[in-house]
mmCIF file of N, CA and C in Angstrom:
data_model
loop_
_atom_site.group_PDB
_atom_site.id
_atom_site.type_symbol
_atom_site.label_atom_id
_atom_site.label_comp_id
_atom_site.label_asym_id
_atom_site.label_seq_id
_atom_site.Cartn_x
_atom_site.Cartn_y
_atom_site.Cartn_z
ATOM 1 N N MET A 1 -15.544 -8.814 3.112
ATOM 2 C CA MET A 1 -15.042 -7.349 3.012
ATOM 3 C C MET A 1 -15.346 -6.819 4.374
ATOM 4 N N ARG A 2 -14.727 -5.486 4.529
ATOM 5 C CA ARG A 2 -14.700 -4.958 5.745
ATOM 6 C C ARG A 2 -15.970 -4.221 6.099
ATOM 7 N N THR A 3 -16.332 -4.026 7.381
ATOM 8 C CA THR A 3 -17.515 -3.430 7.771
ATOM 9 C C THR A 3 -17.441 -1.793 7.660
ATOM 10 N N THR A 4 -18.457 -1.250 7.951
ATOM 11 C CA THR A 4 -18.445 0.331 7.709
ATOM 12 C C THR A 4 -17.729 0.829 8.899
ATOM 13 N N GLY A 5 -17.745 0.299 10.380
ATOM 14 C CA GLY A 5 -17.084 0.577 11.425
ATOM 15 C C GLY A 5 -15.664 0.429 11.076
ATOM 16 N N ASP A 6 -15.413 -0.727 10.555
ATOM 17 C CA ASP A 6 -13.899 -0.947 10.332
ATOM 18 C C ASP A 6 -13.442 0.141 9.291
ATOM 19 N N ARG A 7 -14.040 0.405 8.347
ATOM 20 C CA ARG A 7 -13.650 1.391 7.302
ATOM 21 C C ARG A 7 -13.491 2.756 7.838
ATOM 22 N N ILE A 8 -14.413 3.142 8.793
ATOM 23 C CA ILE A 8 -14.288 4.520 9.470
ATOM 24 C C ILE A 8 -13.036 4.285 10.325
ATOM 25 N N ARG A 9 -12.685 3.426 11.130
ATOM 26 C CA ARG A 9 -11.608 3.411 11.886
ATOM 27 C C ARG A 9 -10.431 3.451 11.174
ATOM 28 N N HIS A 10 -10.347 2.809 10.154
ATOM 29 C CA HIS A 10 -9.244 2.698 8.972
ATOM 30 C C HIS A 10 -8.975 3.932 8.686
ATOM 31 N N ALA A 11 -9.894 4.856 8.042
ATOM 32 C CA ALA A 11 -9.672 6.039 7.580
ATOM 33 C C ALA A 11 -9.339 7.244 8.805
ATOM 34 N N LEU A 12 -10.032 7.298 9.835
ATOM 35 C CA LEU A 12 -9.539 8.112 10.729
ATOM 36 C C LEU A 12 -8.252 7.991 11.375
ATOM 37 N N SER A 13 -8.002 6.651 11.547
ATOM 38 C CA SER A 13 -6.379 6.471 12.035
ATOM 39 C C SER A 13 -5.442 6.775 11.001
ATOM 40 N N PHE A 14 -5.749 6.489 9.906
ATOM 41 C CA PHE A 14 -4.859 6.703 8.774
ATOM 42 C C PHE A 14 -4.549 8.155 8.735
ATOM 43 N N GLU A 15 -5.598 9.087 8.968
ATOM 44 C CA GLU A 15 -5.311 10.506 8.728
ATOM 45 C C GLU A 15 -4.803 10.969 9.963
ATOM 46 N N ILE A 16 -5.091 10.671 11.141
ATOM 47 C CA ILE A 16 -4.524 11.267 12.341
ATOM 48 C C ILE A 16 -3.114 10.949 12.496
ATOM 49 N N ILE A 17 -2.725 9.708 12.378
ATOM 50 C CA ILE A 17 -1.350 9.240 12.443
ATOM 51 C C ILE A 17 -0.516 10.056 11.307
ATOM 52 N N GLY A 18 -1.137 10.113 10.073
ATOM 53 C CA GLY A 18 -0.313 10.909 8.903
ATOM 54 C C GLY A 18 -0.128 12.226 9.378
ATOM 55 N N LEU A 19 -1.177 12.853 9.830
ATOM 56 C CA LEU A 19 -1.135 14.360 10.281
ATOM 57 C C LEU A 19 0.028 14.586 11.306
ATOM 58 N N LEU A 20 0.168 13.695 12.231
ATOM 59 C CA LEU A 20 1.183 13.802 13.331
ATOM 60 C C LEU A 20 2.439 13.785 12.677
ATOM 61 N N LEU A 21 2.644 13.015 11.601
ATOM 62 C CA LEU A 21 3.935 12.914 10.997
ATOM 63 C C LEU A 21 4.246 13.781 9.977
ATOM 64 N N VAL A 22 3.303 14.213 9.128
ATOM 65 C CA VAL A 22 3.630 15.079 8.013
ATOM 66 C C VAL A 22 3.683 16.534 8.262
ATOM 67 N N VAL A 23 2.767 17.185 9.335
ATOM 68 C CA VAL A 23 3.053 18.524 9.621
ATOM 69 C C VAL A 23 4.380 19.224 10.005
ATOM 70 N N PRO A 24 4.928 18.448 11.020
ATOM 71 C CA PRO A 24 6.204 19.016 11.174
ATOM 72 C C PRO A 24 7.246 18.691 10.299
ATOM 73 N N LEU A 25 7.154 17.524 9.642
ATOM 74 C CA LEU A 25 8.203 17.452 8.448
ATOM 75 C C LEU A 25 8.065 18.353 7.407
ATOM 76 N N ALA A 26 6.727 18.659 6.997
ATOM 77 C CA ALA A 26 6.743 19.828 5.874
ATOM 78 C C ALA A 26 6.832 21.141 6.206
ATOM 79 N N ALA A 27 6.577 21.442 7.412
ATOM 80 C CA ALA A 27 6.962 22.783 8.055
ATOM 81 C C ALA A 27 8.409 22.933 7.934
ATOM 82 N N THR A 28 9.342 22.136 8.464
ATOM 83 C CA THR A 28 10.696 22.061 8.331
ATOM 84 C C THR A 28 11.208 21.912 7.048
ATOM 85 N N GLY A 29 10.545 21.111 6.178
ATOM 86 C CA GLY A 29 11.367 20.727 4.870
ATOM 87 C C GLY A 29 10.990 21.863 3.941
ATOM 88 N N PHE A 30 9.841 22.635 3.965
ATOM 89 C CA PHE A 30 9.477 23.714 3.184
ATOM 90 C C PHE A 30 9.574 25.219 3.598
ATOM 91 N N GLY A 31 10.258 25.169 4.820
ATOM 92 C CA GLY A 31 10.351 26.281 5.584
ATOM 93 C C GLY A 31 9.013 27.329 5.639
ATOM 94 N N VAL A 32 7.819 26.633 5.862
ATOM 95 C CA VAL A 32 6.535 27.331 5.931
ATOM 96 C C VAL A 32 6.163 27.072 7.426
ATOM 97 N N HIS A 33 5.287 28.248 7.952
ATOM 98 C CA HIS A 33 5.045 28.197 9.231
ATOM 99 C C HIS A 33 4.063 26.931 9.395
ATOM 100 N N LEU A 34 4.329 26.281 10.799
ATOM 101 C CA LEU A 34 3.604 25.172 11.158
ATOM 102 C C LEU A 34 2.121 25.293 11.029
ATOM 103 N N HIS A 35 1.708 26.539 11.408
ATOM 104 C CA HIS A 35 0.287 26.743 11.427
ATOM 105 C C HIS A 35 -0.297 26.664 9.927
ATOM 106 N N ASP A 36 0.394 27.247 9.020
ATOM 107 C CA ASP A 36 -0.213 27.401 7.666
ATOM 108 C C ASP A 36 -0.125 25.734 7.165
ATOM 109 N N VAL A 37 0.988 25.152 7.367
ATOM 110 C CA VAL A 37 1.209 23.579 6.925
ATOM 111 C C VAL A 37 -0.041 22.883 7.563
ATOM 112 N N GLY A 38 -0.200 23.237 8.550
ATOM 113 C CA GLY A 38 -1.397 22.529 9.497
ATOM 114 C C GLY A 38 -2.628 22.691 8.796
ATOM 115 N N VAL A 39 -2.999 23.808 8.415
ATOM 116 C CA VAL A 39 -4.173 24.257 7.779
ATOM 117 C C VAL A 39 -4.456 23.465 6.400
ATOM 118 N N VAL A 40 -3.282 23.495 5.724
ATOM 119 C CA VAL A 40 -3.287 22.934 4.465
ATOM 120 C C VAL A 40 -3.237 21.342 4.652
ATOM 121 N N ALA A 41 -2.583 20.801 5.544
ATOM 122 C CA ALA A 41 -2.697 19.479 6.058
ATOM 123 C C ALA A 41 -4.156 18.912 6.371
ATOM 124 N N ILE A 42 -4.616 19.536 7.346
ATOM 125 C CA ILE A 42 -6.106 19.358 7.925
ATOM 126 C C ILE A 42 -6.965 19.493 6.801
ATOM 127 N N ALA A 43 -7.002 20.403 5.969
ATOM 128 C CA ALA A 43 -8.056 20.597 4.702
ATOM 129 C C ALA A 43 -7.906 19.336 3.768
ATOM 130 N N ALA A 44 -6.376 19.146 3.389
ATOM 131 C CA ALA A 44 -6.188 17.847 2.612
ATOM 132 C C ALA A 44 -6.364 16.490 3.204
ATOM 133 N N ALA A 45 -6.373 16.411 4.683
ATOM 134 C CA ALA A 45 -6.892 15.141 5.172
ATOM 135 C C ALA A 45 -8.217 15.059 5.396
ATOM 136 N N THR A 46 -9.031 16.093 5.621
ATOM 137 C CA THR A 46 -10.536 15.964 5.389
ATOM 138 C C THR A 46 -10.817 15.358 4.181
ATOM 139 N N LEU A 47 -10.277 16.244 3.030
ATOM 140 C CA LEU A 47 -10.714 15.475 1.546
ATOM 141 C C LEU A 47 -10.129 14.107 1.497
ATOM 142 N N ALA A 48 -8.953 13.917 1.883
ATOM 143 C CA ALA A 48 -8.351 12.494 1.830
ATOM 144 C C ALA A 48 -9.336 11.443 2.738
ATOM 145 N N THR A 49 -9.827 11.809 3.776
ATOM 146 C CA THR A 49 -10.516 10.837 4.496
ATOM 147 C C THR A 49 -11.899 10.661 3.771
ATOM 148 N N LEU A 50 -12.492 11.555 3.216
ATOM 149 C CA LEU A 50 -13.633 11.185 2.323
ATOM 150 C C LEU A 50 -13.466 10.411 1.127
ATOM 151 N N TRP A 51 -12.296 10.729 0.499
ATOM 152 C CA TRP A 51 -11.763 9.849 -0.801
ATOM 153 C C TRP A 51 -11.202 8.630 -0.233
ATOM 154 N N ASN A 52 -10.705 8.368 0.906
ATOM 155 C CA ASN A 52 -10.143 7.307 1.314
ATOM 156 C C ASN A 52 -11.464 6.250 1.513
ATOM 157 N N TYR A 53 -12.491 6.606 2.154
ATOM 158 C CA TYR A 53 -13.448 5.792 2.337
ATOM 159 C C TYR A 53 -14.293 5.451 0.960
ATOM 160 N N ILE A 54 -14.454 6.343 0.173
ATOM 161 C CA ILE A 54 -15.109 6.150 -1.070
ATOM 162 C C ILE A 54 -14.095 5.411 -2.113
ATOM 163 N N TYR A 55 -12.857 5.673 -2.227
ATOM 164 C CA TYR A 55 -11.913 5.033 -3.104
ATOM 165 C C TYR A 55 -11.859 3.466 -2.711
ATOM 166 N N ASN A 56 -11.672 3.354 -1.185
ATOM 167 C CA ASN A 56 -11.456 1.840 -0.930
ATOM 168 C C ASN A 56 -12.608 1.066 -0.932
ATOM 169 N N LEU A 57 -13.706 1.556 -0.788
ATOM 170 C CA LEU A 57 -14.960 0.759 -0.888
ATOM 171 C C LEU A 57 -15.090 0.454 -2.526
ATOM 172 N N GLY A 58 -15.003 1.552 -3.393
ATOM 173 C CA GLY A 58 -15.070 1.059 -4.733
ATOM 174 C C GLY A 58 -13.845 0.105 -5.092
ATOM 175 N N PHE A 59 -12.656 0.315 -4.719
ATOM 176 C CA PHE A 59 -11.590 -0.616 -5.154
ATOM 177 C C PHE A 59 -11.863 -1.971 -4.712
ATOM 178 N N ASP A 60 -12.276 -2.087 -3.468
ATOM 179 C CA ASP A 60 -12.630 -3.336 -3.028
ATOM 180 C C ASP A 60 -13.810 -3.969 -3.781
ATOM 181 N N ARG A 61 -14.910 -3.301 -4.013
ATOM 182 C CA ARG A 61 -15.895 -3.971 -4.844
ATOM 183 C C ARG A 61 -15.274 -4.214 -6.294
ATOM 184 N N LEU A 62 -14.684 -3.384 -6.815
ATOM 185 C CA LEU A 62 -14.009 -3.992 -8.018
ATOM 186 C C LEU A 62 -13.160 -5.087 -7.953
ATOM 187 N N MET A 63 -12.401 -5.208 -6.991
ATOM 188 C CA MET A 63 -11.578 -6.474 -6.790
ATOM 189 C C MET A 63 -12.291 -7.626 -6.574
ATOM 190 N N MET A 64 -13.251 -7.400 -5.882
ATOM 191 C CA MET A 64 -14.481 -8.673 -5.579
ATOM 192 C C MET A 64 -15.039 -8.963 -6.903
ATOM 193 N N ARG A 65 -15.558 -8.200 -7.656
ATOM 194 C CA ARG A 65 -16.069 -8.445 -8.805
ATOM 195 C C ARG A 65 -15.101 -9.160 -9.938
ATOM 196 N N TRP A 66 -13.745 -8.632 -9.981
ATOM 197 C CA TRP A 66 -12.918 -8.937 -10.972
ATOM 198 C C TRP A 66 -11.907 -10.106 -10.618
ATOM 199 N N MET A 67 -11.690 -10.189 -9.232
ATOM 200 C CA MET A 67 -10.744 -11.275 -8.924
ATOM 201 C C MET A 67 -11.340 -12.172 -7.610
ATOM 202 N N GLY A 68 -12.756 -11.842 -7.339
ATOM 203 C CA GLY A 68 -13.121 -12.970 -6.345
ATOM 204 C C GLY A 68 -12.722 -12.849 -4.973
ATOM 205 N N THR A 69 -11.999 -11.783 -4.830
ATOM 206 C CA THR A 69 -11.120 -11.576 -3.075
ATOM 207 C C THR A 69 -10.946 -10.034 -3.096
ATOM 208 N N VAL A 70 -10.700 -9.731 -1.923
ATOM 209 C CA VAL A 70 -10.321 -8.408 -1.718
ATOM 210 C C VAL A 70 -8.829 -8.468 -0.776
ATOM 211 N N HIS A 71 -8.240 -9.640 -1.034
ATOM 212 C CA HIS A 71 -6.977 -9.730 -0.465
ATOM 213 C C HIS A 71 -6.027 -9.344 -1.612
ATOM 214 N N LYS A 72 -5.078 -8.457 -1.096
ATOM 215 C CA LYS A 72 -4.165 -7.565 -2.041
ATOM 216 C C LYS A 72 -2.943 -8.067 -2.149
ATOM 217 N N THR A 73 -2.371 -8.385 -3.346
ATOM 218 C CA THR A 73 -0.872 -8.617 -3.414
ATOM 219 C C THR A 73 -0.183 -7.529 -3.470
ATOM 220 N N LEU A 74 1.163 -7.808 -3.537
ATOM 221 C CA LEU A 74 2.105 -6.597 -3.472
ATOM 222 C C LEU A 74 1.651 -5.738 -4.673
ATOM 223 N N PRO A 75 1.472 -6.095 -5.997
ATOM 224 C CA PRO A 75 1.429 -5.289 -7.054
ATOM 225 C C PRO A 75 0.065 -4.514 -6.968
ATOM 226 N N VAL A 76 -0.840 -5.418 -6.499
ATOM 227 C CA VAL A 76 -2.107 -4.745 -6.219
ATOM 228 C C VAL A 76 -2.046 -3.717 -5.373
ATOM 229 N N ARG A 77 -1.325 -3.725 -4.269
ATOM 230 C CA ARG A 77 -1.047 -2.510 -3.126
ATOM 231 C C ARG A 77 -0.419 -1.339 -3.590
ATOM 232 N N VAL A 78 0.449 -1.755 -4.566
ATOM 233 C CA VAL A 78 1.165 -0.640 -5.338
ATOM 234 C C VAL A 78 0.167 0.157 -6.202
ATOM 235 N N LEU A 79 -0.560 -0.573 -6.857
ATOM 236 C CA LEU A 79 -1.569 -0.033 -7.945
ATOM 237 C C LEU A 79 -2.434 0.907 -7.074
ATOM 238 N N HIS A 80 -2.971 0.128 -5.999
ATOM 239 C CA HIS A 80 -3.985 0.775 -4.984
ATOM 240 C C HIS A 80 -3.540 2.217 -4.399
ATOM 241 N N ALA A 81 -2.225 2.265 -3.945
ATOM 242 C CA ALA A 81 -1.565 3.406 -3.526
ATOM 243 C C ALA A 81 -1.536 4.631 -4.519
ATOM 244 N N VAL A 82 -1.037 4.167 -5.719
ATOM 245 C CA VAL A 82 -0.665 5.160 -6.640
ATOM 246 C C VAL A 82 -2.076 5.734 -7.229
ATOM 247 N N LEU A 83 -2.996 5.050 -7.292
ATOM 248 C CA LEU A 83 -4.052 5.541 -8.001
ATOM 249 C C LEU A 83 -4.934 6.343 -6.810
ATOM 250 N N PHE A 84 -4.744 6.051 -5.577
ATOM 251 C CA PHE A 84 -5.254 6.981 -4.583
ATOM 252 C C PHE A 84 -4.687 8.293 -4.577
ATOM 253 N N GLU A 85 -3.359 8.188 -4.711
ATOM 254 C CA GLU A 85 -2.588 9.498 -4.358
ATOM 255 C C GLU A 85 -2.651 10.490 -5.707
ATOM 256 N N THR A 86 -2.968 9.741 -6.685
ATOM 257 C CA THR A 86 -3.110 10.501 -8.070
ATOM 258 C C THR A 86 -4.453 11.248 -7.996
ATOM 259 N N GLY A 87 -5.412 10.595 -7.555
ATOM 260 C CA GLY A 87 -6.950 11.286 -7.372
ATOM 261 C C GLY A 87 -6.846 12.295 -6.431
ATOM 262 N N LEU A 88 -6.305 12.123 -5.353
ATOM 263 C CA LEU A 88 -6.073 13.169 -4.190
ATOM 264 C C LEU A 88 -5.180 14.336 -4.741
ATOM 265 N N LEU A 89 -4.267 14.124 -5.459
ATOM 266 C CA LEU A 89 -3.218 15.238 -6.030
ATOM 267 C C LEU A 89 -4.088 16.094 -6.948
ATOM 268 N N MET A 90 -5.138 15.854 -7.519
ATOM 269 C CA MET A 90 -5.953 16.395 -8.592
ATOM 270 C C MET A 90 -6.883 17.423 -7.749
ATOM 271 N N VAL A 91 -7.184 17.261 -6.665
ATOM 272 C CA VAL A 91 -7.983 18.116 -5.782
ATOM 273 C C VAL A 91 -7.194 18.887 -4.952
ATOM 274 N N THR A 92 -6.176 18.443 -4.449
ATOM 275 C CA THR A 92 -5.474 19.398 -3.555
ATOM 276 C C THR A 92 -4.481 20.394 -4.110
ATOM 277 N N LEU A 93 -4.054 20.221 -5.150
ATOM 278 C CA LEU A 93 -3.168 21.053 -5.956
ATOM 279 C C LEU A 93 -3.562 22.428 -5.881
ATOM 280 N N PRO A 94 -4.854 22.763 -6.535
ATOM 281 C CA PRO A 94 -5.394 24.122 -6.578
ATOM 282 C C PRO A 94 -5.605 24.711 -5.043
ATOM 283 N N PHE A 95 -5.927 23.983 -4.117
ATOM 284 C CA PHE A 95 -6.035 24.554 -2.699
ATOM 285 C C PHE A 95 -4.573 24.927 -2.108
ATOM 286 N N ILE A 96 -3.712 24.233 -2.257
ATOM 287 C CA ILE A 96 -2.302 24.491 -1.650
ATOM 288 C C ILE A 96 -1.904 25.815 -2.416
ATOM 289 N N ALA A 97 -2.146 25.923 -3.666
ATOM 290 C CA ALA A 97 -1.591 27.114 -4.517
ATOM 291 C C ALA A 97 -2.400 28.364 -3.763
ATOM 292 N N TRP A 98 -3.686 28.227 -3.713
ATOM 293 C CA TRP A 98 -4.307 29.459 -3.272
ATOM 294 C C TRP A 98 -3.908 29.847 -1.868
ATOM 295 N N TYR A 99 -4.089 28.777 -0.902
ATOM 296 C CA TYR A 99 -3.984 28.982 0.549
ATOM 297 C C TYR A 99 -2.649 29.530 0.969
ATOM 298 N N LEU A 100 -1.538 28.990 0.409
ATOM 299 C CA LEU A 100 -0.259 29.428 0.672
ATOM 300 C C LEU A 100 0.197 30.631 -0.227
ATOM 301 N N GLY A 101 -0.713 31.040 -1.144
ATOM 302 C CA GLY A 101 -0.216 32.081 -2.086
ATOM 303 C C GLY A 101 1.143 31.906 -2.886
ATOM 304 N N MET A 102 0.888 30.684 -3.417
ATOM 305 C CA MET A 102 2.199 30.311 -4.481
ATOM 306 C C MET A 102 1.870 29.966 -5.718
ATOM 307 N N GLY A 103 2.826 30.002 -6.626
ATOM 308 C CA GLY A 103 2.335 29.479 -8.108
ATOM 309 C C GLY A 103 2.079 27.877 -7.934
ATOM 310 N N LEU A 104 1.400 27.685 -9.158
ATOM 311 C CA LEU A 104 1.122 26.061 -9.330
ATOM 312 C C LEU A 104 2.440 25.349 -9.350
ATOM 313 N N TRP A 105 3.403 25.742 -9.884
ATOM 314 C CA TRP A 105 4.652 24.780 -10.069
ATOM 315 C C TRP A 105 5.264 24.614 -8.525
ATOM 316 N N GLN A 106 5.223 25.612 -7.681
ATOM 317 C CA GLN A 106 5.870 25.652 -6.305
ATOM 318 C C GLN A 106 4.680 24.695 -5.455
ATOM 319 N N ALA A 107 3.447 24.809 -5.899
ATOM 320 C CA ALA A 107 2.534 24.173 -5.175
ATOM 321 C C ALA A 107 2.441 22.544 -5.511
ATOM 322 N N LEU A 108 2.808 22.477 -6.831
ATOM 323 C CA LEU A 108 3.016 20.850 -7.450
ATOM 324 C C LEU A 108 4.159 20.403 -6.689
ATOM 325 N N LEU A 109 5.300 21.025 -6.373
ATOM 326 C CA LEU A 109 6.289 20.340 -5.811
ATOM 327 C C LEU A 109 6.007 20.064 -4.498
ATOM 328 N N MET A 110 5.199 20.854 -3.721
ATOM 329 C CA MET A 110 4.805 20.604 -2.360
ATOM 330 C C MET A 110 3.968 19.466 -2.298
ATOM 331 N N ASP A 111 2.946 19.504 -3.218
ATOM 332 C CA ASP A 111 1.840 18.532 -3.412
ATOM 333 C C ASP A 111 2.403 17.041 -3.684
ATOM 334 N N ILE A 112 3.689 17.121 -4.628
ATOM 335 C CA ILE A 112 4.271 15.991 -4.953
ATOM 336 C C ILE A 112 4.961 15.368 -3.618
ATOM 337 N N ALA A 113 5.643 16.125 -2.863
ATOM 338 C CA ALA A 113 6.169 15.886 -1.776
ATOM 339 C C ALA A 113 5.412 15.221 -0.718
ATOM 340 N N PHE A 114 3.950 15.823 -0.511
ATOM 341 C CA PHE A 114 2.894 15.059 0.203
ATOM 342 C C PHE A 114 2.624 13.868 -0.440
ATOM 343 N N ALA A 115 2.485 13.842 -1.613
ATOM 344 C CA ALA A 115 2.027 12.524 -2.316
ATOM 345 C C ALA A 115 3.022 11.403 -2.260
ATOM 346 N N VAL A 116 4.359 11.805 -2.117
ATOM 347 C CA VAL A 116 5.508 10.702 -1.952
ATOM 348 C C VAL A 116 5.357 10.158 -0.556
ATOM 349 N N PHE A 117 5.314 11.071 0.309
ATOM 350 C CA PHE A 117 5.207 10.834 1.606
ATOM 351 C C PHE A 117 3.896 9.790 1.831
ATOM 352 N N TYR A 118 2.636 10.100 1.449
ATOM 353 C CA TYR A 118 1.511 9.422 1.605
ATOM 354 C C TYR A 118 1.555 8.046 0.898
ATOM 355 N N LEU A 119 2.226 8.235 -0.166
ATOM 356 C CA LEU A 119 2.391 6.965 -1.146
ATOM 357 C C LEU A 119 2.976 5.816 -0.242
ATOM 358 N N VAL A 120 4.205 6.253 0.451
ATOM 359 C CA VAL A 120 4.885 5.308 1.216
ATOM 360 C C VAL A 120 4.048 5.148 2.338
ATOM 361 N N TYR A 121 3.733 6.229 3.120
ATOM 362 C CA TYR A 121 2.887 6.011 4.341
ATOM 363 C C TYR A 121 1.743 4.981 3.962
ATOM 364 N N ALA A 122 0.879 5.170 3.143
ATOM 365 C CA ALA A 122 -0.074 4.489 2.773
ATOM 366 C C ALA A 122 0.002 2.936 2.646
ATOM 367 N N PHE A 123 1.084 2.744 1.889
ATOM 368 C CA PHE A 123 1.599 1.392 1.687
ATOM 369 C C PHE A 123 1.873 0.793 3.332
ATOM 370 N N VAL A 124 2.634 1.348 3.921
ATOM 371 C CA VAL A 124 3.036 0.728 5.138
ATOM 372 C C VAL A 124 1.893 0.821 6.151
ATOM 373 N N PHE A 125 0.964 1.984 6.179
ATOM 374 C CA PHE A 125 0.069 1.841 7.201
ATOM 375 C C PHE A 125 -1.069 0.732 6.707
ATOM 376 N N ASN A 126 -1.272 0.471 5.419
ATOM 377 C CA ASN A 126 -2.354 -0.519 4.956
ATOM 378 C C ASN A 126 -2.024 -1.745 5.294
ATOM 379 N N TRP A 127 -0.789 -2.030 4.943
ATOM 380 C CA TRP A 127 -0.083 -3.425 5.398
ATOM 381 C C TRP A 127 -0.187 -3.541 6.736
ATOM 382 N N SER A 128 0.194 -2.602 7.713
ATOM 383 C CA SER A 128 0.257 -2.855 9.200
ATOM 384 C C SER A 128 -1.256 -3.037 9.660
ATOM 385 N N TYR A 129 -2.189 -2.109 9.053
ATOM 386 C CA TYR A 129 -3.619 -2.331 9.431
ATOM 387 C C TYR A 129 -4.042 -3.814 9.171
ATOM 388 N N ASP A 130 -3.670 -4.195 7.887
ATOM 389 C CA ASP A 130 -4.037 -5.756 7.781
ATOM 390 C C ASP A 130 -3.710 -6.765 8.598
ATOM 391 N N GLN A 131 -2.551 -6.389 9.280
ATOM 392 C CA GLN A 131 -1.862 -7.292 10.226
ATOM 393 C C GLN A 131 -2.414 -7.292 11.503
ATOM 394 N N VAL A 132 -2.815 -6.074 11.977
ATOM 395 C CA VAL A 132 -3.397 -5.753 13.265
ATOM 396 C C VAL A 132 -4.939 -6.049 13.181
ATOM 397 N N PHE A 133 -5.703 -5.677 11.985
ATOM 398 C CA PHE A 133 -7.067 -5.883 11.794
ATOM 399 C C PHE A 133 -7.286 -6.919 10.618
ATOM 400 N N PRO A 134 -6.896 -8.078 10.777
ATOM 401 C CA PRO A 134 -7.076 -9.033 9.403
ATOM 402 C C PRO A 134 -8.408 -9.216 8.786
ATOM 403 N N LEU A 135 -8.287 -9.341 7.678
ATOM 404 C CA LEU A 135 -9.675 -9.599 6.968
ATOM 405 C C LEU A 135 -10.208 -11.077 7.407
ATOM 406 N N PRO A 136 -11.526 -11.319 7.350
ATOM 407 C CA PRO A 136 -12.016 -12.532 7.692
ATOM 408 C C PRO A 136 -11.753 -13.557 6.607
ATOM 409 N N LYS A 137 -11.443 -14.731 6.986
ATOM 410 C CA LYS A 137 -10.930 -15.804 5.811
ATOM 411 C C LYS A 137 -11.965 -15.866 4.600
ATOM 412 N N GLU A 138 -13.139 -15.523 4.695
ATOM 413 C CA GLU A 138 -14.224 -15.592 3.560
ATOM 414 C C GLU A 138 -14.115 -14.347 2.668
ATOM 415 N N ALA A 139 -13.434 -13.400 3.265
ATOM 416 C CA ALA A 139 -13.468 -12.052 2.310
ATOM 417 C C ALA A 139 -12.471 -12.265 1.011
#
């Protein structure tokens, strides 16, 4: 399994790179001021960073218990990303609606766009991270 330091490096690099990509894309795509999208994205990233650490630790522990390994196949990676984004969506939706002063439907559309972006981004990032920082053979 990964060390605490490795998990912290993973979570922070995931969020920093994600913010650098998503803020300008969302501001342009939704016609919202860069500052407002930045505040929403930073708040969501802070929540996501905490969720990322807790979720990945729990997911890996369950994998180890049920499968005897934390090496993820393609279907497991897809499940991993979908469950992560679903959990995060439940927390961020009310915040987006409140902060941007929009209805829940509009906030849901924005949140779904964020979730789709991060769903694809999480898959690519996690696969790349495992290539750059491979798991030990005994994991």
